[in-house]
């Protein structure tokens, strides 16, 4: 009598009278396939394009195995097609490159996009559907603690540098040490009263320092540490594009712009600026611009009737720049919203 095969895992079911005096052959083959289905790994190396997992009755195939490991440097979007059968997979997308990995169900409409450098359990139901059983997470051994945790002591230590993460809402870390390779931080009650942050040769100690200085090295190089003034720290942040983007929503102090034929505005230093016009002027495009809100206060000098022309980065309703107040000593306030490239402004004029 001919063998048949199970519907989901394609494992052989020998017929009556089959394998007489040789059952160990088929039994061992079945054990191997069950082992694949429970703990086997299929490695898929791709640079993009379609990959159809192999299926075979009674012999080893890609789709039967429990773990799907996708890797490779993508140069295009990739698709991995699994059979339209009831199955749970442990899936890891270890690819790199700015492209997507999509899991498809063979012959059906079910799709699932798997983020890069994450792992998750996924399931197909045999009816064309595919879904996450668990949400994708970075499988780095990272510890993610969300909400209002309180730690009163103990160590959280990662096996390699940088792989320990604590994401804490409004909670407290009262005593633990967080260690990841060369990085070390002691944090207490949302403050750093005597903490030390170290990474390689660059180090900075925060706490018990004068309110206007930080003891450290603003360059991050291996030079000797010294008092770093807040002005030096601010200059370093302004010079760094990533830091500017991070601080885009933080209010800055008012800056008085220097009057002249062409007026310069460093938006990374001040989001609120004021200028007094002593002649017909041009306001140049701001430097170090980031997404956020900005305010410009424009005043006429004692003579008045001064004009202000705006650079190309300034945009206006209906494309028309405002005509400023001309009375001596008049004050106009222009509010801007920036997308990081242009400033979109509305003027309120004639403040006495």
XYZ file of N, CA, C and O in Angstrom, residues 2 66 73 115 174 234 308 319 341:
36
model
N 0.571 2.227 -0.847
C 1.431 3.402 -1.011
C 1.360 4.305 0.209
O 0.325 4.439 0.867
N 11.929 25.102 11.224
C 11.257 25.994 12.184
C 11.776 27.422 12.134
O 11.048 28.369 12.437
N 23.319 41.594 1.845
C 23.318 43.045 1.612
C 22.380 43.323 0.445
O 22.676 42.988 -0.707
N 10.783 44.012 9.442
C 11.835 45.023 9.571
C 13.216 44.387 9.660
O 13.384 43.276 10.161
N 17.843 54.027 40.812
C 18.401 54.567 42.051
C 19.791 54.050 42.368
O 20.520 54.678 43.107
N 27.862 74.581 23.782
C 26.846 75.031 22.825
C 27.421 75.122 21.426
O 26.789 74.717 20.444
N 13.132 95.556 3.873
C 13.835 94.297 4.135
C 13.443 93.288 3.064
O 12.255 92.962 2.904
N 2.886 83.424 -2.047
C 4.165 83.760 -2.632
C 4.563 85.212 -2.537
O 5.509 85.639 -3.205
N 14.377 73.058 5.612
C 14.922 73.609 4.373
C 14.425 75.017 4.127
O 15.194 75.923 3.819
